[in-house]
Coordinates of C-alpha atoms and ligand atoms in Angstrom, one line a residue:
X1 CA 43.0 3.0 145.0
X2 CA 39.8 1.1 145.2
X3 CA 38.2 1.3 142.0
X4 CA 34.8 2.6 143.7
X5 CA 36.5 5.0 145.6
X6 CA 38.6 6.4 142.4
X7 CA 34.6 6.4 140.9
X8 CA 33.2 8.4 143.7
X9 CA 36.1 10.9 144.2
X10 CA 35.8 11.3 140.5
X11 CA 32.1 12.2 140.4
X12 CA 32.6 13.9 144.0
X13 CA 35.7 16.3 142.6
X14 CA 36.3 16.3 138.7
X15 CA 33.6 17.8 136.6
X16 CA 31.5 16.4 134.8
X17 CA 32.1 17.1 131.4
X18 CA 32.9 13.3 130.0
X19 CA 31.2 10.4 129.5
X20 CA 33.2 7.9 130.9
X21 CA 33.3 4.3 130.8
X22 CA 33.3 2.0 133.6
X23 CA 36.7 1.6 133.3
X24 CA 40.2 2.3 135.3
X25 CA 43.4 2.1 133.1
X26 CA 46.3 1.8 135.6
X27 CA 49.7 0.9 133.1
X28 CA 50.2 -0.2 129.2
X29 CA 52.9 -1.4 127.9
X30 CA 53.5 -1.6 123.5
X31 CA 49.2 -1.9 122.7
X32 CA 47.7 -3.2 126.1
X33 CA 46.3 -1.3 128.4
X34 CA 46.0 -2.8 132.2
X35 CA 43.5 -1.7 134.6
X36 CA 43.9 -1.4 138.2
X37 CA 42.8 -5.5 139.0
X38 CA 45.4 -6.1 135.9
X39 CA 43.1 -7.6 132.6
X40 CA 44.6 -6.8 130.3
X41 CA 42.7 -4.7 127.2
X42 CA 44.3 -4.4 123.2
X43 CA 43.7 -0.8 122.3
X44 CA 43.0 0.5 119.6
X45 CA 41.9 4.1 120.6
X46 CA 45.2 5.2 121.3
X47 CA 44.0 7.9 123.9
X48 CA 42.3 8.7 120.7
X49 CA 45.1 9.3 118.6
X50 CA 47.6 9.9 120.7
X51 CA 50.1 7.1 121.5
X52 CA 51.7 6.6 118.1
X53 CA 54.4 5.0 119.6
X54 CA 52.2 2.3 121.8
X55 CA 52.1 3.1 125.6
X56 CA 55.8 3.6 127.6
X57 CA 57.9 3.1 124.3
X58 CA 60.9 2.2 125.2
X59 CA 62.9 4.9 123.3
X60 CA 60.5 7.5 123.8
X61 CA 60.6 6.6 127.6
X62 CA 64.2 6.8 127.8
X63 CA 64.4 9.7 125.8
X64 CA 62.3 11.3 128.1
X65 CA 63.9 10.7 131.6
X66 CA 66.7 12.0 130.3
X67 CA 65.3 15.1 129.7
X68 CA 63.4 15.1 132.6
X69 CA 67.4 15.2 134.9
X70 CA 68.3 17.7 132.4
X71 CA 65.9 20.8 131.5
X72 CA 62.3 20.7 131.7
X73 CA 61.0 24.0 131.2
X74 CA 62.6 27.5 130.1
X75 CA 60.6 30.4 128.5
X76 CA 60.4 30.6 124.5
X77 CA 62.1 33.8 125.6
X78 CA 65.5 31.3 124.9
X79 CA 66.7 28.9 122.7
X80 CA 66.3 25.1 123.2
X81 CA 67.6 22.7 121.3
X82 CA 64.6 20.1 121.2
X83 CA 62.3 22.9 120.0
X84 CA 64.4 23.5 116.9
X85 CA 65.2 20.2 116.3
X86 CA 61.6 19.0 115.8
X87 CA 61.2 22.3 113.7
X88 CA 63.5 21.2 111.2
X89 CA 62.9 17.9 111.1
X90 CA 59.4 18.8 109.9
X91 CA 60.1 21.7 107.8
X92 CA 62.8 19.2 106.2
X93 CA 60.6 16.3 105.8
X94 CA 57.8 18.5 104.2
X95 CA 59.1 21.2 102.6
X96 CA 57.3 23.7 104.9
X97 CA 58.9 26.8 105.4
X98 CA 59.1 27.6 109.7
X99 CA 57.3 26.0 112.4
X100 CA 55.0 27.4 115.6
X101 CA 55.0 25.4 118.4
X102 CA 51.8 25.0 121.1
X103 CA 49.9 22.6 123.8
X104 CA 47.6 21.2 121.7
X105 CA 44.9 21.0 118.6
X106 CA 42.3 23.8 119.1
X107 CA 45.9 26.1 120.1
X108 CA 47.1 24.8 116.6
X109 CA 44.0 25.7 114.7
X110 CA 43.5 29.5 116.7
X111 CA 47.2 29.7 115.8
X112 CA 46.5 28.4 111.8
X113 CA 43.2 31.3 111.7
X114 CA 45.4 34.2 113.0
X115 CA 48.6 33.5 110.8
X116 CA 45.3 33.0 107.7
X117 CA 43.8 35.7 109.1
X118 CA 47.0 38.5 109.5
X119 CA 48.5 37.4 106.2
X120 CA 45.1 37.8 104.4
X121 CA 44.4 41.1 106.4
X122 CA 48.4 42.8 105.1
X123 CA 47.0 42.2 101.7
X124 CA 44.2 43.0 101.5
X125 CA 42.7 44.8 104.2
X126 CA 40.8 44.6 107.6
X127 CA 37.6 43.2 105.9
X128 CA 39.4 40.0 104.9
X129 CA 38.6 37.9 107.4
X130 CA 36.3 34.9 106.7
X131 CA 36.9 31.6 106.7
X132 CA 35.3 28.8 105.0
X133 CA 35.1 25.6 106.7
X134 CA 33.3 22.1 106.1
X135 CA 29.7 20.6 107.2
X136 CA 30.4 18.3 110.1
X137 CA 34.1 19.5 110.5
X138 CA 36.0 19.3 114.1
X139 CA 38.5 21.4 115.2
X140 CA 38.4 22.0 118.4
X141 CA 36.8 23.5 121.7
X142 CA 38.0 26.7 121.9
X143 CA 35.5 30.1 121.3
X144 CA 37.0 30.3 118.0
X145 CA 37.6 26.3 117.2
X146 CA 34.4 25.5 118.4
X147 CA 32.8 28.0 115.6
X148 CA 35.0 27.1 113.3
X149 CA 33.4 23.4 114.0
X150 CA 30.4 23.3 111.4
X151 CA 28.3 21.1 113.9
X152 CA 25.3 23.2 115.1
X153 CA 25.4 21.1 118.2
X154 CA 28.7 23.0 119.5
X155 CA 27.4 26.5 118.8
X156 CA 25.5 26.2 122.0
X157 CA 25.2 27.8 125.3
X158 CA 29.1 29.9 125.3
X159 CA 27.5 33.0 123.3
X160 CA 28.9 35.2 121.9
X161 CA 31.2 32.8 119.3
X162 CA 34.1 34.4 117.1
X163 CA 32.6 35.8 114.3
X164 CA 34.4 34.9 110.5
X165 CA 33.1 31.1 109.4
X166 CA 30.5 29.7 107.1
X167 CA 30.7 26.0 106.0
X168 CA 30.6 24.8 102.8
X169 CA 29.1 20.6 101.9
X170 CA 31.4 17.5 101.6
X171 CA 33.2 17.2 98.3
X172 CA 30.8 19.9 96.8
X173 CA 33.0 23.0 95.0
X174 CA 29.3 24.3 94.2
X175 CA 29.2 24.3 97.8
X176 CA 32.4 26.8 97.9
X177 CA 31.8 28.9 95.6
X178 CA 28.3 29.5 96.8
X179 CA 30.5 30.4 100.0
X180 CA 33.0 32.3 98.9
X181 CA 33.2 36.2 98.3
X182 CA 35.3 39.1 99.1
X183 CA 36.2 39.1 102.4
X184 CA 36.7 34.8 102.3
X185 CA 40.4 34.9 103.4
X186 CA 41.4 30.9 103.4
X187 CA 39.6 28.0 103.5
X188 CA 40.3 25.3 106.7
X189 CA 39.8 21.7 106.5
X190 CA 40.3 17.8 107.8
X191 CA 41.0 15.7 104.4
X192 CA 39.0 12.6 106.9
X193 CA 36.8 14.1 109.3
X194 CA 37.5 12.6 112.1
X195 CA 35.2 13.4 115.0
X196 CA 32.1 13.0 112.7
X197 CA 32.4 9.5 111.2
X198 CA 36.2 9.1 110.0
X199 CA 35.0 9.8 106.1
X200 CA 37.7 10.5 103.5
X201 CA 37.2 13.3 101.8
X202 CA 36.9 12.6 97.6
X203 CA 40.4 13.4 95.7
X204 CA 39.0 15.1 92.5
X205 CA 37.3 17.3 95.0
X206 CA 40.4 18.5 97.2
X207 CA 42.4 19.3 94.4
X208 CA 40.2 21.3 92.7
X209 CA 39.1 22.9 96.1
X210 CA 43.7 23.5 96.1
X211 CA 43.3 25.0 92.1
X212 CA 40.1 27.2 93.4
X213 CA 41.9 28.9 96.4
X214 CA 45.4 29.5 94.7
X215 CA 43.4 31.4 91.7
X216 CA 41.8 33.2 94.8
X217 CA 44.4 33.3 96.7
X218 CA 42.1 32.1 99.8
X219 CA 44.7 30.2 101.6
X220 CA 44.3 26.3 101.9
X221 CA 44.7 25.7 105.8
X222 CA 44.5 21.5 107.0
X223 CA 43.5 20.1 110.1
X224 CA 46.1 17.3 110.7
X225 CA 45.1 17.2 114.5
X226 CA 44.1 13.8 113.9
X227 CA 45.1 12.4 110.5
X228 CA 49.2 13.6 110.9
X229 CA 52.2 12.2 112.2
X230 CA 52.1 9.2 110.2
X231 CA 48.1 7.9 110.6
X232 CA 47.6 7.6 107.1
X233 CA 50.9 6.1 106.6
X234 CA 52.6 9.0 105.3
X235 CA 54.1 11.7 108.2
X236 CA 50.8 14.1 106.7
X237 CA 47.4 13.1 105.5
X238 CA 47.7 15.6 102.6
X239 CA 50.7 13.9 101.7
X240 CA 48.2 10.9 100.2
X241 CA 45.9 14.2 98.4
X242 CA 49.0 15.1 96.4
X243 CA 48.6 19.3 97.3
X244 CA 50.4 21.6 99.0
X245 CA 48.4 23.6 102.3
X246 CA 49.6 27.1 103.6
X247 CA 49.6 26.4 106.8
X248 CA 48.7 22.6 108.1
X249 CA 47.5 22.2 111.6
X250 CA 49.0 19.4 114.0
X251 CA 48.8 17.7 117.9
X252 CA 47.9 14.5 118.8
X253 CA 50.5 11.6 117.8
X254 CA 53.4 14.7 117.7
X255 CA 54.1 14.1 121.4
X256 CA 53.4 10.0 121.2
X257 CA 51.3 11.2 124.9
X258 CA 52.9 14.5 125.9
X259 CA 50.3 17.4 125.1
X260 CA 52.2 18.8 122.1
X261 CA 50.9 20.4 119.2
X262 CA 51.9 23.2 116.1
X263 CA 51.3 24.7 112.5
X264 CA 53.8 24.8 109.8
X265 CA 53.0 27.4 107.2
X266 CA 54.3 28.3 104.0
X267 CA 57.3 30.3 102.9
X268 CA 54.0 33.0 101.8
X269 CA 52.7 32.3 105.1
X270 CA 55.5 32.0 107.5
X271 CA 56.6 35.5 108.0
X272 CA 52.8 36.2 108.8
X273 CA 53.2 35.9 112.5
X274 CA 55.5 38.3 113.8
X275 CA 57.1 38.7 117.5
X276 CA 54.4 39.8 120.3
X277 CA 51.5 38.1 117.5
X278 CA 51.4 34.8 119.2
X279 CA 53.3 33.0 121.4
X280 CA 52.6 30.1 124.1
X281 CA 54.3 29.8 127.6
X282 CA 55.1 25.9 127.3
X283 CA 55.0 25.3 123.2
X284 CA 57.5 23.2 122.8
X285 CA 59.6 23.4 126.0
X286 CA 62.1 20.8 126.3
X287 CA 60.0 18.3 127.6
X288 CA 57.4 18.3 124.9
X289 CA 59.7 18.9 122.2
X290 CA 62.4 15.7 122.8
X291 CA 58.5 13.6 122.7
X292 CA 58.1 15.5 119.4
X293 CA 62.0 15.2 117.6
X294 CA 62.4 11.3 119.7
X295 CA 58.5 10.5 118.1
X296 CA 59.1 11.7 113.7
X297 CA 62.9 9.7 114.4
X298 CA 60.8 6.7 114.7
X299 CA 57.4 7.6 113.0
X300 CA 59.2 9.6 109.9
X301 CA 61.0 7.0 108.2
X302 CA 60.0 5.2 104.6
X303 CA 59.7 1.1 106.4
X304 CA 57.8 3.0 109.4
X305 CA 55.3 4.8 107.2
X306 CA 55.0 2.0 104.6
X307 CA 54.2 -0.4 107.2
X308 CA 51.3 0.8 108.4
X309 CA 49.7 1.7 104.2
X310 CA 50.6 -2.5 104.7
X311 CA 49.1 -2.5 108.1
X312 CA 45.8 0.0 107.0
X313 CA 45.4 -2.2 103.7
X314 CA 45.3 -5.8 105.6
X315 CA 43.2 -4.4 108.7
X316 CA 40.7 -2.8 106.2
X317 CA 40.3 -6.1 104.1
X318 CA 40.2 -8.2 107.2
X319 CA 37.5 -6.4 108.2
X320 CA 35.9 -7.0 105.0
X321 CA 35.8 -10.5 106.1
X322 CA 33.3 -9.5 108.8
X323 CA 29.4 -10.9 107.9
X324 CA 27.3 -8.7 109.7
X325 CA 23.9 -7.2 108.5
X326 CA 25.3 -4.3 110.8
X327 CA 28.1 -3.2 109.1
X328 CA 27.0 -0.6 106.2
X329 CA 30.6 0.4 105.9
X330 CA 34.2 -0.2 106.2
X331 CA 36.4 3.0 105.7
X332 CA 39.4 5.0 106.3
X333 CA 43.5 5.8 105.3
X334 CA 45.9 3.7 106.9
X335 CA 45.3 2.9 110.7
X336 CA 42.5 5.4 110.6
X337 CA 39.0 3.6 110.1
X338 CA 35.8 3.8 110.6
X339 CA 33.6 0.5 110.5
X340 CA 29.5 2.1 110.0
X341 CA 26.9 1.0 111.5
X342 CA 23.2 1.3 112.7
X343 CA 23.0 4.2 115.4
X344 CA 20.8 2.2 117.6
X345 CA 23.7 -0.6 117.9
X346 CA 26.8 1.3 118.6
X347 CA 26.8 1.5 122.2
X348 CA 26.2 -2.0 122.3
X349 CA 28.6 -3.0 119.9
X350 CA 31.6 -0.7 121.7
X351 CA 30.3 -2.2 125.1
X352 CA 30.6 -5.8 123.7
X353 CA 34.1 -4.9 122.9
X354 CA 35.2 -3.5 126.2
X355 CA 34.1 -6.7 127.8
X356 CA 36.3 -8.8 125.8
X357 CA 38.8 -6.2 126.2
X358 CA 39.1 -4.4 123.2
X359 CA 39.3 -0.9 123.1
X360 CA 36.9 1.2 120.6
X361 CA 35.9 4.8 119.5
X362 CA 33.1 6.1 118.4
X363 CA 33.0 9.0 116.0
X364 CA 29.5 11.2 114.7
X365 CA 26.7 8.8 115.9
X366 CA 26.9 5.8 114.0
X367 CA 30.3 4.9 113.5
X368 CA 33.0 2.7 115.5
X369 CA 36.6 4.2 115.3
X370 CA 39.8 2.8 115.5
X371 CA 42.8 4.6 116.1
X372 CA 45.6 2.1 116.9
X373 CA 49.3 2.7 117.6
X374 CA 51.0 3.2 114.8
X375 CA 52.8 0.0 115.8
X376 CA 50.4 -2.5 115.8
X377 CA 51.7 -5.9 114.9
X378 CA 49.4 -8.6 112.0
X379 CA 49.0 -11.0 115.0
X380 CA 47.5 -8.0 116.7
X381 CA 45.5 -7.1 114.3
X382 CA 43.7 -10.4 114.0
X383 CA 42.9 -10.6 117.7
X384 CA 41.5 -7.6 117.3
X385 CA 39.3 -8.7 114.1
X386 CA 38.6 -12.2 116.0
X387 CA 37.7 -9.6 118.5
X388 CA 34.7 -7.9 116.5
X389 CA 33.7 -10.7 114.3
X390 CA 32.6 -12.4 117.7
X391 CA 30.6 -9.1 118.8
X392 CA 29.2 -8.5 115.2
X393 CA 28.6 -12.0 114.9
X394 CA 26.8 -12.9 117.8
X395 CA 25.3 -9.5 119.0
X396 CA 23.6 -9.4 115.1
X397 CA 21.9 -11.8 112.8
X398 CA 24.0 -12.6 110.1
X399 CA 23.1 -12.1 106.2
X400 CA 23.2 -14.8 104.0
X401 CA 24.6 -17.2 107.1
Ligands
PLP1 N1 41.1 19.1 115.6 C1 40.8 18.2 115.1 C2 41.1 17.4 113.7 C3 40.6 17.0 116.0 O1 40.5 15.5 116.0 C4 40.5 17.5 117.4 C5 40.6 16.4 118.7 O2 39.5 16.0 118.7 C6 40.9 18.2 118.2 C7 41.4 19.7 116.2 C8 41.0 19.8 119.3 O3 42.3 18.8 119.5 P1 42.3 18.9 120.9 O4 41.9 18.2 121.8 O5 44.3 18.8 121.2 O6 42.4 20.2 121.4

């Protein structure tokens, strides 16, 4: 299909919920994407943190093709090997007790919220339901996860929201203590605030928060939808912070491109949801679970994760060499990196990257977010940095040049 016809048809037939870039992608290989005319783009977006193995990864493609020809879907009323294997791999690797699978990040967080509330209500009675989340967090777009999201702009139009959430300030135990009361059952957070600007939480604060949760029997819920599955150089980001969450949610990278999400529960919380309490028609069906177990077999090895750490360090070091007054900060962990710039320049910078065949993301109002496939090579990082240098050094005056 011609580009112009595609654009016209999209306008006519697709609800306009996305502000799309003027780019129609056709296929991909490794860290590269190709448009309808065959132009090549270096992908530092991974479909917003999904394509951890890049595009058309041979082992993942082969595993999925074999599974499509064998069994794509049966109901969760029956046992299937890929789902059980994916759960076992995740539990064995993390020490968590049991998994539940959904199809997306928001649904994973819904399961996490339900499990936490049921655990607390069974133990303390029906009023103990409140969950504290971080200001500027992002937890999804269902009615409950919108309210869990600590940003006013997401709390418009769709009333009534699910009640039972309150929001605390980033890195402030004082704020947590002020918000927690006897009806609070859990604290839920991203360890790196992704959507709102790639902001890693302070490790000291996270340790103090864990202690406070333990002392008050509040469940510690970690949203690893964006940070999980090797993105930060550990299977889950909480392992960088040396904490033990009660429930972890995941999605995005877990399927490497096939929709799958879920939660991992510790021994304390794994029996909160019982038969009939929760479910999903598609959750970890044989196709989706095959993607998860294949992704895990590749990503969850010490060498692969060490490489992500090393490449993340290298990428940030190289970014630090760009001399531009537009860059206010470079931050992140592993291959989840933010470049903070002036809000007035961000859109032009992202478009200038695209014009130079480099795809990057925006986070919050002023941060360029880089989520490259975890298989990116140092040569590809060098090429990305060269382009970013050109963009920054051409677009803006260079300080002290
Ligand atoms: N939680 C976090 C931290 C996210 O970054 C996202 C999506 O960006 C979600 C939840 C929602 O995931 P999904 O879009 O798969 O529902």
